[in-house]
């Protein structure tokens, strides 16, 4: 049993009835403290008078390896399909050392922006990178970040009418065998789980129907979640129409994917008729506001999805389309793009924060995360308002979103501090950046 900690009298907190803070014990929030009150639990105080306390932010879509190809000249100013075609040959040169550097950079960037749980969608497996998930698990454990890593896959290459080249795809048997291996080796169950694994064929245009179906069956058998990209672009609609004679959602349903294990990245091009089918199935959506704008893919109808009963979370998406992994900035981007779409009455800063916390918790299937309440896991992001950008603020929580907070002062995951004074203890960022930049140069050269 660890000593209880009282996050005492915060400047502001995103929770009801917690003006006096909260108490953390054994990785869990055990008590909220009302205004002017003291905790019932015997707890050591942490003075939070300068901190705005949020539930830890949850990132529901990313491709860590893409931090190695940010702002790549060959991929600039292209839409999704030509953008991917420009990048696949570069990604085909990915090595275990480069992936380790990329994963560490992405995780560090996320953590410093207030992230406590992240997913990653790793689907590129050139020869020599068969242990991609193993590398990611090791990095997450080193840094103390909670993760839902997905065993991604591609098996439909150019030769068979798909988009990626042969050098980055694997065959179905190899993919399914490794999926089973990484789930049995790494997937933890229960509310305190720090490492979980989901299965994630990449997209309709890079995976065969047979693999889509087999992956859904395997996920049901193993009791894990399922993820893929869907309804991202009009090109994808046209591809599905041509190859499968239907729209992407019809195809997904035909593959056995309309169920509550599933969360989908993007979810832009759904019709009004399709949204209730998502809701009925219990499918949730990862909204990737920056990526959608950079690639001009379109805009996710977040409020329409939510009104239909579909949970929506936030994802930074791969760093080659965003090109950053800052989750707090992604909250602001989602707020801006959805505010512009729906107007002031429908979208507030609190909605954007809700998407990145409770909405994202639904995407990753972890109702014990994403909220500051007794009984939830102690995942917290604490921001200070001592930067120039906040000077003159009124509402401290609104200031985080509206003034553009980008760096947390402290982050806690399962009761342990993972960020202190704006830094990750034990991580030499300069050395990491040198290692990462030289890996990127080798890949791009
Ligand atoms: Zn993506």
XYZ file of C-alpha atoms and ligand atoms in Angstrom:
446
model
C 0.000 0.000 0.000
C 1.381 3.395 -0.939
C 0.952 6.631 0.989
C -2.101 8.661 -0.042
C -1.524 11.983 -1.812
C -3.829 15.011 -1.609
C -3.674 17.195 -4.732
C -4.593 20.187 -2.613
C -6.658 23.286 -3.433
C -6.014 23.534 -7.190
C -6.344 26.838 -9.020
C -9.092 25.098 -11.018
C -10.153 21.514 -11.640
C -12.308 19.869 -14.300
C -14.571 17.980 -11.870
C -17.671 18.741 -9.840
C -17.368 19.089 -6.066
C -13.569 18.952 -6.068
C -12.620 22.587 -5.416
C -10.441 21.381 -2.523
C -8.744 18.816 -4.770
C -8.623 15.038 -4.751
C -6.918 12.177 -2.969
C -4.932 9.497 -4.767
C -4.058 6.152 -3.252
C -2.726 2.966 -4.846
C -3.184 4.343 -8.334
C -6.804 5.290 -7.817
C -8.745 8.476 -7.078
C -10.266 7.624 -3.686
C -11.867 10.907 -2.700
C -12.875 14.322 -4.040
C -12.461 17.197 -1.589
C -15.099 19.952 -1.499
C -14.465 23.672 -1.231
C -12.688 24.610 2.032
C -12.769 20.993 3.211
C -10.084 18.553 4.270
C -9.856 14.932 3.080
C -11.233 12.140 5.245
C -8.288 9.998 4.169
C -4.943 10.610 5.879
C -2.919 12.027 2.969
C 0.287 13.944 2.269
C -0.540 17.279 0.577
C 0.733 18.352 -2.834
C 0.198 22.115 -3.072
C -1.655 22.682 -6.371
C -2.561 26.344 -5.935
C -0.892 27.235 -9.249
C -2.233 24.241 -11.171
C -5.242 23.679 -13.404
C -6.077 19.991 -13.000
C -7.589 17.982 -15.848
C -8.262 14.284 -16.275
C -5.265 12.886 -18.163
C -5.750 13.309 -21.918
C -6.190 10.154 -24.010
C -4.873 9.904 -27.556
C -6.914 7.518 -29.690
C -5.002 7.504 -32.972
C -1.335 7.784 -33.916
C 1.451 6.216 -35.954
C 4.554 6.758 -33.820
C 7.012 5.706 -36.549
C 5.906 8.665 -38.669
C 7.772 11.100 -36.405
C 10.724 10.106 -38.628
C 9.077 11.641 -41.695
C 7.662 14.936 -40.511
C 7.356 17.594 -43.194
C 8.944 15.311 -45.785
C 9.339 17.341 -49.006
C 8.053 14.532 -51.276
C 4.821 14.301 -49.272
C 4.038 17.992 -48.849
C 0.861 19.411 -50.378
C -0.641 16.045 -51.310
C -3.949 14.382 -50.476
C -4.081 11.000 -48.741
C -3.489 8.507 -51.570
C -0.581 10.320 -53.314
C 0.750 11.279 -49.849
C 0.855 7.593 -48.865
C 2.441 6.594 -52.187
C 5.225 9.122 -51.585
C 5.849 7.825 -48.054
C 5.574 4.012 -48.327
C 9.053 3.521 -49.910
C 10.632 5.654 -47.162
C 8.816 3.749 -44.400
C 9.953 0.470 -45.994
C 13.462 1.272 -44.709
C 12.359 1.388 -41.069
C 14.672 -0.471 -38.646
C 14.197 -1.557 -34.992
C 16.612 1.180 -33.811
C 14.768 3.863 -35.796
C 11.399 2.653 -34.503
C 12.625 2.785 -30.893
C 13.742 6.403 -31.367
C 10.472 7.323 -33.105
C 8.290 5.709 -30.456
C 10.210 7.378 -27.623
C 9.925 10.794 -29.298
C 6.184 10.420 -29.913
C 5.482 9.206 -26.392
C 7.591 11.972 -24.825
C 5.859 14.609 -26.925
C 2.455 13.275 -25.920
C 3.318 13.032 -22.225
C 4.671 16.570 -22.074
C 1.375 17.783 -23.551
C -0.728 16.167 -20.793
C -1.327 12.712 -22.245
C -1.685 9.788 -19.834
C -2.928 7.074 -22.209
C -2.158 6.647 -25.871
C -2.861 4.222 -28.639
C -0.529 3.544 -31.527
C -1.376 2.047 -34.891
C 1.758 0.370 -36.190
C 1.087 -1.325 -39.515
C 4.419 -1.185 -41.386
C 6.398 -4.405 -41.058
C 9.337 -4.492 -43.469
C 11.817 -7.384 -43.061
C 13.686 -7.128 -39.757
C 10.917 -5.241 -37.948
C 8.852 -8.264 -36.926
C 9.088 -7.261 -33.231
C 7.557 -3.800 -33.694
C 5.026 -4.176 -30.865
C 7.717 -5.510 -28.501
C 9.783 -2.365 -29.099
C 6.783 -0.146 -28.325
C 5.895 -2.010 -25.131
C 9.464 -1.629 -23.846
C 9.416 2.131 -24.488
C 6.016 2.593 -22.784
C 7.248 0.719 -19.710
C 10.412 2.833 -19.561
C 8.398 6.063 -19.663
C 5.424 5.003 -17.499
C 2.808 5.866 -20.127
C -0.434 3.857 -20.266
C -0.870 2.354 -23.735
C -3.254 0.515 -26.020
C -0.881 -0.587 -28.769
C -2.383 -2.026 -31.879
C -0.906 -4.827 -33.930
C -1.523 -3.236 -37.309
C -1.296 -4.975 -40.651
C -1.278 -4.634 -44.429
C -1.499 -7.585 -46.847
C -3.030 -6.059 -49.995
C -0.168 -4.667 -52.055
C 0.016 -3.063 -55.490
C 0.380 -6.516 -57.038
C -3.162 -7.390 -55.837
C -4.829 -4.036 -56.466
C -3.926 -2.395 -53.122
C -2.098 0.855 -52.489
C 1.170 -0.101 -50.660
C 4.229 -1.676 -52.320
C 5.108 -5.359 -51.704
C 8.034 -4.434 -49.416
C 5.849 -3.271 -46.510
C 3.140 -5.970 -46.425
C 3.021 -9.393 -44.745
C 0.921 -12.472 -45.487
C -2.250 -13.264 -43.553
C -0.880 -16.251 -41.620
C 2.148 -14.298 -40.399
C -0.049 -11.386 -39.309
C -2.560 -13.524 -37.421
C 0.142 -15.593 -35.704
C 1.965 -12.464 -34.528
C -1.327 -10.865 -33.439
C -2.003 -13.846 -31.217
C 1.589 -13.787 -29.909
C 1.575 -10.116 -28.879
C -1.854 -10.329 -27.229
C -0.882 -13.348 -25.152
C 2.501 -11.838 -24.290
C 1.553 -8.234 -23.472
C -2.191 -7.654 -23.058
C -3.090 -6.903 -19.433
C -6.670 -7.065 -18.157
C -8.404 -5.139 -15.386
C -8.800 -1.483 -14.481
C -5.147 -0.909 -13.565
C -3.844 -2.315 -16.894
C -0.888 -0.278 -18.195
C -0.317 -2.177 -21.458
C -3.075 -3.435 -23.689
C -3.068 -4.669 -27.265
C -5.697 -4.297 -29.994
C -5.760 -5.597 -33.571
C -5.741 -3.105 -36.425
C -5.739 -3.885 -40.149
C -4.730 -0.605 -41.772
C -7.568 0.337 -44.144
C -9.885 -1.050 -46.843
C -7.319 -0.196 -49.504
C -4.378 -2.067 -47.951
C -5.935 -5.196 -46.411
C -7.813 -8.152 -47.940
C -11.405 -9.009 -46.999
C -10.202 -12.350 -45.715
C -7.797 -10.658 -43.258
C -10.473 -8.149 -42.145
C -12.822 -11.026 -41.274
C -10.166 -13.218 -39.672
C -8.937 -10.301 -37.542
C -12.464 -9.588 -36.246
C -12.861 -13.268 -35.337
C -9.486 -13.331 -33.599
C -10.249 -10.159 -31.612
C -13.532 -11.711 -30.411
C -11.748 -14.921 -29.466
C -8.969 -13.112 -27.584
C -11.265 -10.449 -26.043
C -9.393 -7.426 -27.413
C -10.368 -4.266 -29.284
C -10.348 -3.611 -33.023
C -9.229 -0.527 -34.911
C -8.860 0.714 -38.468
C -9.072 3.844 -40.628
C -12.489 4.436 -42.161
C -14.435 7.083 -44.060
C -11.369 9.302 -44.273
C -11.544 10.490 -47.891
C -13.712 10.542 -51.001
C -10.949 8.516 -52.702
C -11.607 5.731 -50.193
C -15.329 5.798 -51.060
C -14.478 5.488 -54.744
C -11.993 2.672 -54.044
C -14.579 0.672 -52.079
C -17.242 1.256 -54.726
C -14.908 0.023 -57.438
C -13.355 -2.971 -55.659
C -16.199 -4.103 -53.386
C -19.265 -2.498 -55.014
C -20.369 -0.762 -51.792
C -19.585 2.088 -49.402
C -16.864 1.684 -46.722
C -19.351 1.158 -43.869
C -21.237 -1.539 -45.803
C -17.917 -3.214 -46.408
C -17.024 -2.984 -42.703
C -20.347 -4.516 -41.715
C -19.886 -7.298 -44.229
C -16.516 -8.054 -42.586
C -18.099 -8.430 -39.127
C -16.845 -5.122 -37.764
C -20.008 -3.323 -36.622
C -19.619 -4.064 -32.915
C -18.503 -2.441 -29.678
C -14.917 -3.676 -29.883
C -14.367 -1.242 -32.730
C -13.122 2.325 -32.819
C -12.429 3.984 -36.159
C -9.966 6.709 -37.082
C -11.412 9.774 -38.862
C -15.074 8.889 -39.568
C -15.571 11.856 -41.878
C -17.638 10.692 -44.814
C -20.580 8.960 -43.140
C -24.076 9.642 -44.427
C -27.027 10.487 -42.146
C -28.290 6.962 -42.726
C -24.981 5.420 -41.636
C -24.539 7.198 -38.288
C -27.344 5.306 -36.436
C -25.797 2.041 -37.637
C -22.528 3.030 -35.955
C -24.393 3.951 -32.773
C -26.376 0.714 -32.754
C -23.203 -1.304 -33.154
C -21.438 0.602 -30.353
C -18.636 1.746 -32.678
C -16.737 4.868 -31.587
C -14.787 7.441 -33.611
C -11.353 9.010 -33.224
C -11.520 12.601 -34.492
C -8.175 13.753 -35.920
C -8.717 17.473 -36.524
C -5.180 18.511 -37.542
C -4.590 15.573 -39.863
C -7.958 16.079 -41.570
C -7.112 19.716 -42.220
C -3.536 19.130 -43.414
C -4.593 16.428 -45.877
C -7.799 18.336 -46.741
C -9.709 15.078 -46.151
C -12.884 16.841 -44.995
C -14.383 17.495 -41.542
C -15.650 14.960 -39.010
C -19.338 15.577 -38.123
C -18.640 15.271 -34.394
C -21.870 16.792 -33.036
C -24.045 14.800 -35.442
C -22.246 11.608 -34.454
C -22.670 12.364 -30.742
C -26.332 13.307 -31.187
C -26.867 9.893 -32.775
C -25.219 8.182 -29.803
C -21.721 7.597 -31.173
C -18.845 8.308 -28.730
C -16.133 10.551 -30.186
C -12.549 10.812 -28.947
C -9.504 12.757 -30.092
C -6.413 11.552 -31.943
C -3.325 13.420 -33.087
C -2.835 10.917 -35.952
C 0.575 10.132 -37.395
C 3.214 12.796 -37.212
C 3.606 12.846 -40.959
C 0.144 14.308 -41.429
C -0.274 16.435 -38.303
C 2.896 16.791 -38.027
C 2.979 17.097 -34.261
C 2.045 14.802 -31.360
C 0.851 17.509 -28.977
C -2.480 16.314 -27.601
C -3.390 19.580 -25.847
C -2.933 21.442 -29.117
C -5.097 18.808 -30.781
C -7.869 19.644 -28.290
C -7.636 23.264 -29.425
C -7.653 22.244 -33.094
C -10.748 20.087 -32.566
C -12.432 22.922 -30.663
C -11.717 25.416 -33.469
C -12.765 23.251 -36.397
C -15.936 21.973 -34.703
C -16.847 25.454 -33.377
C -16.547 26.784 -36.915
C -18.733 23.957 -38.210
C -21.481 23.941 -35.571
C -21.435 27.400 -33.972
C -21.038 28.745 -30.437
C -24.188 27.165 -28.988
C -23.128 23.608 -29.789
C -19.367 23.541 -29.143
C -17.553 24.899 -26.068
C -14.015 24.409 -24.770
C -15.475 21.926 -22.297
C -16.827 19.815 -25.146
C -13.354 19.629 -26.683
C -11.867 18.594 -23.322
C -14.627 16.015 -22.913
C -13.816 14.494 -26.307
C -10.154 14.113 -25.296
C -11.027 12.509 -21.948
C -14.369 10.701 -21.562
C -14.892 10.396 -25.318
C -11.427 9.001 -25.824
C -11.873 6.646 -22.852
C -14.860 5.140 -24.688
C -12.732 4.664 -27.815
C -10.109 2.701 -25.906
C -12.761 0.769 -23.955
C -11.590 2.048 -20.548
C -14.523 3.586 -18.603
C -12.254 3.759 -15.536
C -10.195 6.470 -17.283
C -10.937 9.989 -18.547
C -12.685 11.444 -15.511
C -11.820 12.882 -12.118
C -14.174 10.987 -9.803
C -13.838 8.610 -6.877
C -13.086 5.091 -8.088
C -11.450 6.154 -11.370
C -7.740 5.563 -12.060
C -5.455 8.395 -10.969
C -4.489 9.732 -14.413
C -4.116 13.521 -14.255
C -2.674 16.425 -16.250
C -1.700 19.580 -14.368
C -1.044 22.830 -16.222
C 0.353 26.121 -14.934
C -0.750 29.461 -16.357
C 2.598 31.207 -15.896
C 3.480 31.630 -19.591
C 3.115 34.821 -21.607
C 0.233 33.298 -23.585
C -1.942 33.090 -20.447
C -1.231 36.533 -19.037
C -4.554 38.328 -18.498
C -6.709 35.201 -18.374
C -10.086 34.945 -16.629
C -11.467 31.376 -16.595
C -8.427 29.106 -16.023
C -9.883 26.025 -17.749
C -11.099 27.975 -20.781
C -7.654 29.611 -20.927
C -5.975 26.247 -21.524
C -7.936 25.731 -24.744
C -8.386 29.321 -25.908
C -4.862 30.614 -25.177
C -3.263 27.478 -26.587
C -1.739 25.496 -23.693
C 0.872 23.152 -25.066
C 2.948 21.910 -22.166
C 1.854 20.275 -18.906
C 3.775 21.054 -15.735
C 2.944 17.728 -14.117
C 1.374 14.508 -15.335
C 0.320 11.507 -13.247
C -0.380 8.014 -14.575
C -1.922 5.442 -12.244
C -0.798 7.463 -9.224
C 2.827 7.937 -10.371
C 4.299 11.221 -11.598
C 5.507 10.767 -15.180
C 6.121 14.475 -15.837
C 7.548 16.795 -13.169
C 8.269 20.484 -13.631
C 7.624 20.177 -17.368
C 10.138 17.336 -17.858
C 10.174 13.544 -17.958
C 12.431 12.364 -15.111
C 15.410 10.370 -16.416
C 14.869 11.179 -20.095
C 17.652 13.127 -21.826
C 15.671 14.971 -24.521
C 18.750 16.400 -26.287
C 20.325 12.968 -26.670
C 16.976 11.536 -27.813
C 16.550 14.235 -30.461
C 20.088 13.671 -31.801
C 19.455 9.916 -32.083
C 16.027 10.464 -33.659
C 17.143 13.129 -36.124
C 20.024 10.971 -37.384
C 17.668 7.981 -37.755
C 15.309 10.236 -39.744
C 18.160 11.394 -41.965
C 19.165 7.806 -42.722
C 15.557 6.916 -43.562
C 14.967 9.929 -45.771
C 18.395 9.835 -47.473
Zn -3.894 7.302 -39.261
